CSV table of C-alpha atoms in Angstrom, one decimal:
chain,number,residue,atom,x,y,z
A,20,MET,CA,20.1,-17.9,22.2
A,21,ASN,CA,22.6,-15.0,22.5
A,22,LEU,CA,20.5,-11.9,22.4
A,23,VAL,CA,23.5,-9.5,21.8
A,24,ALA,CA,24.6,-11.6,18.8
A,25,PHE,CA,21.1,-11.8,17.6
A,26,SER,CA,20.5,-8.0,17.7
A,27,LEU,CA,23.8,-7.2,15.9
A,28,ARG,CA,22.8,-9.6,13.1
A,29,THR,CA,19.2,-8.3,12.7
A,30,LYS,CA,19.9,-4.6,13.3
A,31,GLY,CA,23.5,-4.1,12.2
A,32,PRO,CA,26.3,-2.7,14.4
A,33,HIS,CA,25.3,1.0,13.8
A,34,ASN,CA,21.6,0.4,14.7
A,35,PHE,CA,22.6,-1.8,17.6
A,36,LEU,CA,24.7,1.0,19.2
A,37,ARG,CA,22.1,3.6,18.5
A,38,ARG,CA,19.5,1.3,20.1
A,39,LEU,CA,21.4,1.4,23.3
A,40,TRP,CA,21.2,5.2,23.4
A,41,THR,CA,17.5,5.2,22.8
A,42,VAL,CA,16.9,2.8,25.7
A,43,PHE,CA,18.2,5.4,28.2
A,44,ALA,CA,16.4,8.2,26.3
A,45,ARG,CA,12.9,6.5,26.3
A,46,PHE,CA,12.9,4.3,29.6
A,47,GLY,CA,13.4,5.2,33.1
A,48,LEU,CA,14.4,3.5,36.3
A,49,THR,CA,10.8,3.4,37.4
A,50,GLU,CA,7.5,2.5,35.6
A,51,GLN,CA,6.5,6.1,35.3
A,52,ARG,CA,7.5,6.8,31.6
A,53,THR,CA,6.1,3.6,30.3
A,54,ALA,CA,3.0,4.0,32.4
A,55,HIS,CA,2.4,7.3,31.0
A,56,ALA,CA,2.8,6.1,27.4
A,57,LEU,CA,0.4,3.2,28.0
A,58,GLN,CA,-2.2,5.5,29.5
A,59,ALA,CA,-1.8,7.8,26.6
A,60,LEU,CA,-2.4,5.1,24.1
A,61,VAL,CA,-5.5,4.0,25.9
A,62,ALA,CA,-6.8,7.5,26.2
A,63,THR,CA,-6.1,8.2,22.5
A,64,LEU,CA,-8.0,5.1,21.4
A,65,ARG,CA,-10.9,5.9,23.8
A,66,LEU,CA,-11.5,9.2,21.9
A,67,TYR,CA,-12.4,7.0,18.9
A,68,GLY,CA,-14.6,4.5,20.9
A,69,ALA,CA,-11.9,1.9,20.9
A,70,TYR,CA,-9.1,0.3,22.9
A,71,PRO,CA,-5.7,-1.2,22.2
A,72,THR,CA,-4.2,-4.5,22.5
A,73,PHE,CA,-1.0,-4.8,24.5
A,74,PHE,CA,1.4,-7.8,24.4
A,75,ILE,CA,3.9,-8.4,27.2
A,76,PRO,CA,6.5,-11.1,28.0
A,77,ALA,CA,5.5,-13.1,31.2
A,78,VAL,CA,8.7,-12.3,33.0
A,79,VAL,CA,8.2,-8.6,32.5
A,80,LEU,CA,4.5,-8.9,33.5
A,81,ARG,CA,5.6,-10.6,36.8
A,82,ARG,CA,7.6,-7.6,37.8
A,83,HIS,CA,4.7,-5.1,37.0
A,84,VAL,CA,1.5,-6.8,37.8
A,85,PRO,CA,-0.3,-3.9,39.4
A,86,LEU,CA,0.5,-1.6,36.4
A,87,LEU,CA,-0.8,-4.1,33.8
A,88,ARG,CA,-4.0,-4.8,36.0
A,89,ARG,CA,-4.8,-1.1,35.9
A,90,ILE,CA,-4.2,-1.0,32.1
A,91,ALA,CA,-6.4,-4.0,31.6
A,92,ALA,CA,-9.1,-2.4,33.9
A,93,SER,CA,-9.0,0.7,31.7
A,94,GLY,CA,-10.4,-1.3,28.8
A,95,ALA,CA,-7.1,-2.5,27.1
A,96,GLU,CA,-6.6,-6.2,26.0
A,97,ILE,CA,-3.5,-7.9,27.4
A,98,GLY,CA,-1.9,-10.8,25.4
A,99,ILE,CA,1.1,-12.9,25.8
A,100,HIS,CA,4.4,-11.9,24.2
A,101,GLY,CA,6.4,-15.0,25.1
A,102,TYR,CA,7.8,-16.2,28.4
A,103,VAL,CA,10.9,-14.2,27.8
A,104,HIS,CA,11.7,-12.0,24.7
A,105,ASN,CA,13.3,-14.6,22.5
A,106,ASP,CA,12.8,-15.9,18.9
A,107,TYR,CA,10.7,-19.1,18.8
A,108,ARG,CA,12.5,-19.9,15.6
A,109,THR,CA,15.6,-20.7,17.6
A,110,LEU,CA,13.7,-23.2,19.8
A,111,THR,CA,12.8,-26.8,19.5
A,112,ARG,CA,9.1,-27.7,19.6
A,113,GLN,CA,9.5,-29.0,23.2
A,114,GLU,CA,11.0,-25.8,24.3
A,115,GLN,CA,8.4,-23.6,22.5
A,116,GLU,CA,5.6,-25.5,24.4
A,117,ARG,CA,7.5,-25.5,27.7
A,118,GLN,CA,8.0,-21.7,27.5
A,119,THR,CA,4.5,-21.0,26.3
A,120,GLN,CA,3.1,-23.0,29.3
A,121,LEU,CA,5.4,-21.1,31.7
A,122,ALA,CA,4.0,-17.8,30.2
A,123,ILE,CA,0.4,-19.1,30.8
A,124,THR,CA,1.1,-20.0,34.3
A,125,ILE,CA,2.6,-16.5,35.2
A,126,PHE,CA,-0.4,-14.7,33.5
A,127,SER,CA,-2.9,-17.0,35.4
A,128,HIS,CA,-1.1,-16.4,38.8
A,129,SER,CA,-1.2,-12.6,38.0
A,130,GLN,CA,-4.9,-12.8,37.3
A,131,ILE,CA,-4.5,-11.3,33.9
A,132,SER,CA,-6.8,-12.8,31.4
A,133,PHE,CA,-5.5,-13.4,27.8
A,134,ALA,CA,-6.8,-14.8,24.6
A,135,GLY,CA,-3.9,-14.1,22.0
A,136,PHE,CA,-0.2,-14.6,21.5
A,137,ARG,CA,2.3,-12.5,19.6
A,138,ASN,CA,5.8,-13.9,19.2
A,139,PRO,CA,8.8,-11.6,19.9
A,140,TYR,CA,10.2,-10.6,16.5
A,141,LEU,CA,6.9,-12.0,14.9
A,142,GLY,CA,9.0,-15.2,15.0
A,143,TRP,CA,6.2,-17.8,14.5
A,144,THR,CA,6.7,-21.4,13.6
A,145,GLU,CA,4.4,-24.1,12.3
A,146,GLU,CA,5.0,-26.0,15.5
A,147,ALA,CA,4.1,-22.9,17.6
A,148,LEU,CA,0.6,-22.7,15.8
A,149,GLU,CA,-0.1,-26.1,16.8
A,150,ILE,CA,1.1,-25.4,20.4
A,151,PHE,CA,-1.1,-22.2,20.6
A,152,ALA,CA,-4.2,-24.1,19.4
A,153,SER,CA,-3.7,-27.0,21.8
A,154,LEU,CA,-3.1,-24.7,24.8
A,155,GLY,CA,-6.4,-22.9,24.1
A,156,PHE,CA,-5.4,-19.6,22.6
A,157,THR,CA,-8.1,-18.0,20.5
A,158,TYR,CA,-5.7,-16.2,18.1
A,159,GLU,CA,-2.1,-15.3,17.2
A,160,SER,CA,-0.9,-12.1,15.4
A,161,ASN,CA,2.4,-12.8,13.7
A,162,GLU,CA,2.1,-13.0,9.9
A,163,ALA,CA,3.7,-9.8,8.7
A,164,VAL,CA,2.4,-8.1,5.5
A,165,ILE,CA,4.7,-5.5,4.1
A,166,HIS,CA,3.2,-2.5,2.2
A,167,ASP,CA,5.6,-0.8,-0.3
A,168,VAL,CA,5.0,2.7,0.9
A,169,ILE,CA,8.8,3.3,1.2
A,170,ASP,CA,10.9,4.0,-2.0
A,171,LEU,CA,13.9,2.0,-1.3
A,172,LYS,CA,15.9,3.6,-4.1
A,173,THR,CA,15.9,6.9,-2.2
A,174,LEU,CA,17.5,5.4,1.0
A,175,SER,CA,21.2,5.4,1.9
A,176,PRO,CA,23.0,2.1,1.9
A,177,LEU,CA,22.9,2.2,5.7
A,178,LEU,CA,19.2,2.9,6.1
A,179,ARG,CA,18.3,0.4,3.3
A,180,SER,CA,20.3,-2.3,5.0
A,181,GLY,CA,18.7,-1.8,8.3
A,182,TYR,CA,15.2,-1.8,6.7
A,183,GLU,CA,15.9,-4.9,4.7
A,184,LYS,CA,17.2,-6.8,7.7
A,185,SER,CA,13.8,-6.2,9.4
A,186,LEU,CA,11.9,-7.5,6.4
A,187,HIS,CA,13.9,-10.6,6.6
A,188,LEU,CA,13.4,-10.9,10.4
A,189,PHE,CA,9.7,-10.6,10.0
A,190,GLN,CA,9.2,-13.1,7.2
A,191,ALA,CA,7.1,-10.4,5.5
A,192,VAL,CA,4.8,-11.2,2.5
A,193,PRO,CA,3.2,-8.9,0.0
A,194,PRO,CA,-0.4,-7.8,0.5
A,195,SER,CA,-3.3,-9.7,-0.9
A,196,ILE,CA,-6.9,-10.1,-0.2
A,197,TYR,CA,-6.3,-13.4,1.5
A,198,ASP,CA,-3.3,-12.2,3.5
A,199,LEU,CA,-5.1,-9.1,4.7
A,200,ARG,CA,-8.0,-11.1,6.2
A,201,PRO,CA,-8.0,-13.3,9.4
A,202,HIS,CA,-8.1,-17.0,8.7
A,203,CYS,CA,-8.3,-20.1,10.7
A,204,GLU,CA,-5.7,-22.9,11.1
A,205,GLY,CA,-7.5,-25.5,13.1
A,206,ALA,CA,-9.0,-23.8,16.1
A,207,LEU,CA,-6.6,-20.9,16.0
A,208,VAL,CA,-7.5,-17.6,14.3
A,209,ARG,CA,-4.5,-15.9,12.6
A,210,LEU,CA,-4.6,-12.2,12.4
A,211,PRO,CA,-2.1,-10.5,10.1
A,212,THR,CA,0.1,-7.6,11.2
A,213,SER,CA,1.0,-4.8,8.8
A,214,ILE,CA,4.4,-3.3,8.4
A,215,PRO,CA,6.2,-1.0,8.4
A,216,ASP,CA,5.6,-0.3,12.1
A,217,ASP,CA,6.9,2.4,14.4
A,218,GLU,CA,10.3,0.8,14.9
A,219,MET,CA,10.9,0.4,11.3
A,220,LEU,CA,10.0,4.0,10.4
A,221,PHE,CA,11.2,5.8,13.5
A,222,ASP,CA,14.4,4.1,14.3
A,223,ARG,CA,15.6,2.2,11.2
A,224,LEU,CA,14.6,4.8,8.6
A,225,ARG,CA,14.9,7.8,10.9
A,226,ILE,CA,11.5,9.1,9.9
A,227,THR,CA,10.4,11.1,12.9
A,228,ASP,CA,8.1,13.7,11.5
A,229,PRO,CA,4.5,12.8,12.8
A,230,GLN,CA,2.8,14.1,9.8
A,231,ARG,CA,4.9,11.9,7.4
A,232,ILE,CA,4.4,8.9,9.7
A,233,ALA,CA,0.6,9.6,9.7
A,234,ALA,CA,0.7,10.0,5.8
A,235,LEU,CA,2.4,6.6,5.5
A,236,TRP,CA,0.1,4.8,7.9
A,237,SER,CA,-3.0,6.4,6.3
A,238,GLU,CA,-1.6,5.3,2.9
A,239,ILE,CA,-1.5,1.7,4.2
A,240,MET,CA,-5.0,2.0,5.7
A,241,ALA,CA,-6.2,3.4,2.2
A,242,ARG,CA,-4.9,0.3,0.4
A,243,ILE,CA,-6.3,-2.1,3.0
A,244,TYR,CA,-9.6,-0.2,2.9
A,245,ALA,CA,-9.8,-0.8,-0.8
A,246,LEU,CA,-9.3,-4.5,-0.3
A,247,GLY,CA,-11.7,-4.7,2.6
A,248,GLY,CA,-9.0,-6.1,4.9
A,249,LEU,CA,-7.6,-5.7,8.4
A,250,TYR,CA,-4.8,-3.3,9.3
A,251,VAL,CA,-3.1,-4.3,12.6
A,252,LEU,CA,-0.6,-1.6,13.5
A,253,ASN,CA,2.1,-2.3,16.1
A,254,LEU,CA,3.1,0.8,18.0
A,255,HIS,CA,5.5,0.2,20.9
A,256,PRO,CA,4.9,2.1,24.1
A,257,GLU,CA,8.3,3.6,24.1
A,258,ARG,CA,7.5,5.5,20.9
A,259,GLY,CA,3.8,5.9,21.9
A,260,LEU,CA,4.1,9.6,22.9
A,261,LEU,CA,6.6,10.2,20.1
A,262,CYS,CA,4.0,8.8,17.6
A,263,GLN,CA,0.9,10.1,19.3
A,264,ALA,CA,0.2,12.8,16.8
A,265,ALA,CA,0.8,10.2,14.0
A,266,LEU,CA,-1.6,7.8,15.6
A,267,ARG,CA,-4.3,10.4,15.7
A,268,GLY,CA,-3.6,11.2,12.1
A,269,LEU,CA,-4.2,7.7,11.3
A,270,LEU,CA,-7.4,7.2,13.4
A,271,ASP,CA,-8.7,10.6,11.9
A,272,TYR,CA,-8.2,9.2,8.4
A,273,ALA,CA,-9.9,5.8,9.2
A,274,THR,CA,-12.9,7.4,10.7
A,275,SER,CA,-13.4,9.8,7.8
A,276,GLN,CA,-14.1,7.1,5.2
A,277,PRO,CA,-17.5,6.9,3.6
A,278,GLU,CA,-18.0,3.3,4.7
A,279,PRO,CA,-17.0,2.9,8.4
A,280,VAL,CA,-13.8,1.2,9.6
A,281,TRP,CA,-14.2,-1.1,12.5
A,282,ILE,CA,-11.6,-0.1,15.2
A,283,ALA,CA,-11.4,-2.9,17.7
A,284,ARG,CA,-9.2,-5.0,20.0
A,285,LEU,CA,-7.7,-8.1,18.4
A,286,GLU,CA,-9.6,-10.4,20.6
A,287,GLU,CA,-12.9,-8.8,19.5
A,288,ILE,CA,-11.8,-9.4,15.9
A,289,ALA,CA,-10.9,-13.0,16.5
A,290,ARG,CA,-14.1,-13.7,18.3
A,291,TRP,CA,-16.0,-12.1,15.3
A,292,TRP,CA,-14.1,-14.3,12.9
A,293,ARG,CA,-15.0,-17.5,14.9
A,294,GLU,CA,-18.6,-16.4,14.9
A,295,ARG,CA,-18.5,-15.8,11.1
A,296,CYS,CA,-16.9,-19.2,10.5
A,297,HIS,CA,-20.3,-20.8,11.2
A,298,PHE,CA,-22.3,-18.8,8.6
A,299,ARG,CA,-23.7,-20.9,5.8
A,300,PHE,CA,-25.7,-20.7,2.5
A,301,ASP,CA,-27.9,-23.5,1.3
A,302,PHE,CA,-29.6,-23.5,-2.1
A,303,ASN,CA,-32.6,-25.1,-3.8
A,304,ALA,CA,-33.9,-24.4,-7.4
A,305,ALA,CA,-37.1,-22.4,-7.4
A,306,GLY,CA,-37.8,-22.1,-11.1
A,307,PRO,CA,-35.9,-20.9,-14.2
A,308,GLN,CA,-33.1,-18.7,-13.0
A,309,ARG,CA,-34.5,-18.6,-9.5
A,310,TRP,CA,-33.2,-20.1,-6.3
A,311,GLN,CA,-34.4,-20.4,-2.8
A,312,VAL,CA,-31.5,-19.6,-0.4
A,313,ARG,CA,-31.3,-20.5,3.2
A,314,LEU,CA,-28.9,-18.3,5.1
A,315,LEU,CA,-27.5,-19.1,8.6
A,316,SER,CA,-25.8,-16.2,10.3
A,317,SER,CA,-25.8,-13.9,13.2
A,318,PRO,CA,-27.7,-10.5,13.4
A,319,ARG,CA,-24.2,-8.7,12.8
A,320,ALA,CA,-23.7,-10.4,9.4
A,321,HIS,CA,-23.8,-8.5,6.2
A,322,VAL,CA,-24.4,-10.3,2.9
A,323,LYS,CA,-22.7,-9.2,-0.3
A,324,THR,CA,-24.6,-9.8,-3.4
A,325,ARG,CA,-23.1,-9.8,-7.0
A,326,GLN,CA,-25.0,-9.7,-10.2
A,327,LEU,CA,-28.3,-11.0,-8.8
A,328,THR,CA,-31.6,-9.6,-7.6
A,329,VAL,CA,-33.1,-10.4,-4.2
A,330,LEU,CA,-36.9,-10.9,-4.9
A,331,ALA,CA,-38.0,-11.7,-1.4
A,332,ARG,CA,-36.6,-12.1,2.1
A,333,SER,CA,-38.2,-13.7,5.1
A,334,SER,CA,-38.3,-12.2,8.5
A,335,ALA,CA,-35.3,-13.2,10.7
A,336,ASP,CA,-36.3,-11.9,14.1
A,337,THR,CA,-38.5,-14.8,15.5
A,338,SER,CA,-37.2,-17.1,18.2
A,339,GLU,CA,-38.1,-20.1,16.1
A,340,GLN,CA,-35.5,-19.1,13.5
A,341,ARG,CA,-32.6,-18.9,16.0
A,342,THR,CA,-30.3,-21.8,16.4
A,343,PRO,CA,-28.8,-22.8,19.9
A,344,GLY,CA,-25.7,-20.8,19.0
A,345,GLY,CA,-27.6,-17.7,18.5
A,346,LEU,CA,-27.5,-17.8,14.7
A,347,GLN,CA,-30.5,-16.8,12.7
A,348,GLN,CA,-32.1,-18.6,9.6
A,349,GLN,CA,-33.3,-16.5,6.8
A,350,GLU,CA,-35.0,-17.6,3.5
A,351,TRP,CA,-34.2,-15.5,0.4
A,352,LEU,CA,-35.6,-15.8,-3.1
A,353,VAL,CA,-33.0,-14.7,-5.7
A,354,GLU,CA,-32.9,-14.4,-9.4
A,355,ALA,CA,-29.6,-14.7,-11.4
A,356,GLU,CA,-28.5,-16.2,-14.7
A,357,ARG,CA,-26.7,-18.9,-12.8
A,358,CYS,CA,-26.8,-20.2,-9.3
A,359,PRO,CA,-24.7,-17.6,-7.2
A,360,ALA,CA,-22.5,-20.1,-5.6
A,361,ILE,CA,-19.2,-21.9,-6.1
A,362,ALA,CA,-19.6,-25.7,-6.9
A,363,LEU,CA,-17.0,-28.2,-6.0
A,364,SER,CA,-16.6,-31.5,-7.7
A,365,PRO,CA,-17.3,-34.8,-5.7
A,366,VAL,CA,-13.6,-35.5,-5.6
A,367,THR,CA,-12.5,-32.2,-4.3
A,368,PRO,CA,-11.4,-32.6,-0.6
A,369,PRO,CA,-13.7,-31.3,2.3
A,370,ALA,CA,-10.8,-29.0,3.4
A,371,VAL,CA,-11.4,-26.9,0.2
A,372,MET,CA,-15.1,-26.6,1.1
A,373,ALA,CA,-14.2,-25.7,4.7
A,374,PHE,CA,-11.8,-23.0,3.5
A,375,LEU,CA,-14.3,-21.4,1.1
A,376,GLN,CA,-16.9,-21.4,3.7
A,377,GLU,CA,-14.6,-19.7,6.2
A,378,GLN,CA,-13.8,-17.1,3.6
A,379,GLY,CA,-17.6,-16.4,3.5
A,380,TYR,CA,-18.4,-17.8,0.1
A,381,ALA,CA,-21.6,-19.6,-0.9
A,382,VAL,CA,-20.4,-23.1,-1.9
A,383,THR,CA,-22.0,-26.4,-2.6
A,384,ARG,CA,-21.3,-29.7,-4.4
A,385,ALA,CA,-22.0,-30.6,-8.0
A,386,SER,CA,-21.1,-33.1,-10.7
A,387,PRO,CA,-19.1,-31.9,-13.6
A,388,GLU,CA,-22.2,-32.0,-15.8
A,389,GLU,CA,-24.0,-29.6,-13.4
A,390,GLY,CA,-21.0,-27.3,-13.1
A,391,THR,CA,-22.0,-24.8,-15.7
A,392,ASN,CA,-25.2,-24.0,-13.7
A,393,TYR,CA,-22.9,-22.3,-11.1
A,394,SER,CA,-20.8,-19.2,-11.0
A,395,LEU,CA,-17.7,-21.2,-10.7
A,396,PHE,CA,-17.0,-24.9,-10.8
A,397,LEU,CA,-13.8,-26.1,-9.1
A,398,ASP,CA,-12.4,-29.7,-9.6
A,399,LEU,CA,-9.4,-29.8,-7.2
A,400,PRO,CA,-8.8,-33.5,-6.4
A,401,ALA,CA,-5.3,-32.8,-4.9
A,402,GLY,CA,-6.8,-30.0,-2.7
A,403,LEU,CA,-4.9,-26.7,-2.1
A,404,GLY,CA,-1.3,-28.1,-1.7
A,405,ALA,CA,0.7,-30.4,0.4
A,406,SER,CA,3.0,-28.2,2.5
A,407,PRO,CA,1.8,-25.0,4.4
A,408,ARG,CA,3.7,-22.8,2.0
A,409,GLU,CA,1.9,-24.4,-1.0
A,410,GLN,CA,-1.4,-24.1,0.7
A,411,ARG,CA,-1.1,-20.5,1.5
A,412,GLU,CA,-0.1,-19.6,-2.0
A,413,GLN,CA,-3.0,-21.6,-3.4
A,414,ARG,CA,-5.3,-20.0,-1.1
A,415,ARG,CA,-4.1,-16.5,-2.2
A,416,GLN,CA,-4.6,-17.4,-5.8
A,417,LEU,CA,-8.2,-19.0,-5.2
A,418,VAL,CA,-9.4,-16.0,-3.3
A,419,ALA,CA,-8.1,-13.6,-5.9
A,420,GLN,CA,-9.8,-15.7,-8.7
A,421,ILE,CA,-13.1,-15.7,-6.8
A,422,GLU,CA,-13.0,-11.9,-6.1
A,423,GLY,CA,-12.3,-11.2,-9.7
A,424,LEU,CA,-15.3,-13.2,-11.0
A,425,SER,CA,-17.7,-11.5,-13.1
A,426,ALA,CA,-20.6,-13.7,-12.3
A,427,PRO,CA,-23.5,-13.9,-9.8
A,428,LEU,CA,-22.3,-14.7,-6.2
A,429,LEU,CA,-23.5,-14.5,-2.7
A,430,SER,CA,-21.0,-14.1,0.2
A,431,PHE,CA,-20.7,-12.9,3.7
A,432,ALA,CA,-18.8,-9.7,4.0
A,433,PRO,CA,-15.5,-10.0,6.2
A,434,TRP,CA,-16.8,-7.6,8.8
A,435,PRO,CA,-19.9,-6.9,10.7
A,436,ALA,CA,-22.7,-5.0,9.1
A,437,HIS,CA,-21.9,-1.7,7.7
A,438,TYR,CA,-18.0,-1.9,8.1
A,439,ARG,CA,-15.9,-1.8,5.0
A,440,ALA,CA,-12.6,-2.8,6.8
A,441,ALA,CA,-11.0,-3.2,10.3
A,442,LEU,CA,-8.2,-1.5,12.3
A,443,ALA,CA,-6.5,-2.7,15.4
A,444,ILE,CA,-3.9,-0.9,17.3
A,445,SER,CA,-1.5,-3.2,19.1
A,446,SER,CA,1.6,-2.6,21.2
A,447,ASP,CA,4.3,-4.8,22.4
A,448,ILE,CA,5.5,-4.0,25.8
A,449,ASP,CA,8.9,-5.4,25.5
A,450,SER,CA,10.3,-3.6,28.6
A,451,VAL,CA,8.8,-1.3,31.2
A,452,THR,CA,12.0,0.0,32.7
A,453,ILE,CA,15.7,0.3,31.9
A,454,GLN,CA,16.3,-2.7,34.1
A,455,ASP,CA,13.8,-4.7,32.1
A,456,PHE,CA,15.7,-4.1,29.0
A,457,PHE,CA,19.0,-5.2,30.3
A,458,LEU,CA,17.5,-8.1,32.2
A,459,ARG,CA,16.2,-9.4,29.0
A,460,ILE,CA,19.8,-10.6,28.0
A,461,VAL,CA,20.1,-12.5,31.2
A,462,GLU,CA,16.6,-14.0,31.1
A,463,VAL,CA,16.9,-15.1,27.5
A,464,ALA,CA,20.2,-16.8,28.3
A,465,ARG,CA,18.8,-18.4,31.4
A,466,ALA,CA,15.8,-19.7,29.7
A,467,SER,CA,18.2,-21.3,27.0
A,468,ARG,CA,20.2,-23.0,29.7
A,469,LEU,CA,17.0,-24.4,31.4
A,470,SER,CA,16.1,-26.2,28.3
A,471,PRO,CA,16.2,-29.9,28.7
A,472,ASN,CA,17.8,-30.1,25.2
């Protein structure tokens, strides 16, 4: 991979030359500037009872281990941002796996724990997802969701071109309830990342007013809040101080909502989602328009009820009601005109049921004749599509259909009890010093030459 040619293609000549100037303006020959920015980000989040998640390429970590240890000790999470800062989409599967293993080795030798992976340029591949899962990562955070808070018609041709290049680079998709929630692919939790981020606003669109940036990020937060989703903001350390007031504006907005926003590190969110994936509903008829519901969940769970009445609940705090995994069993008696669950036909594949359960919905099996007794009956013998692209589109449509139902339904809320939405502040430490930035060109080229292919 030729990093100079790649940058020219994805930024354009004007932005590429401007980028060279910003490197000298924002980085120093020592760690001091970046260390100050990292500490400022940690301190800002701490004011709100939270901590950030930082991602760093392994070769950069290797040159700055003491600094990253101090940042980790302050409460921040550290994740892997590749072995070198290259685009996985340009690598073979074998090379993606080799470089990921090299990164793991450096992190392990540096005694920096990690749970997640973010690809440089958000350049994820289907092969990379399988590799991350096989190597034990808890999550990845690469799927870009673009929020249309920028009026493209008002941009000059130069600014619009640079902005649109970033959308293409990040493989961005429009927001939906499904795309703004975590979801699992095998053992791997996928956490979406929302854009525009700091680089797109500050460098590509030349929006440098902190109040305007705060307003744009708060608008994104408002939209995600309305959908009960996850807002993952990426704020690079080189702009951490430049955007510090904007970040505070976003955090002030998020913490002023009537229903709380959960501000957490990405590893905490992924761990919650894995916990939530084990929650279940089970139903038994208990008379006309009445059902006995057995719930299996953790104490942090919040159950959403729609068009039904809960007549009775059992106590859920005895040790006999806890499973070995720490989940609690509860018994509810509910009244509704139909069973508040989604029923699947006998020929609908198990993968559909697993997906709906992961999304938190009450789901069961029923024959077509029994289907009218449930809030929604699905007969999907072909499942949710053959290719990954088809599957994601059908998942989006199915979640939208269920969320739009006007019928009784039980479901587990996406977030721990009392929280309406979630917010995570992440930061890619692409470089710490000026030397790191220019060494990147050499390191990416060297990594390509070392490839066995």
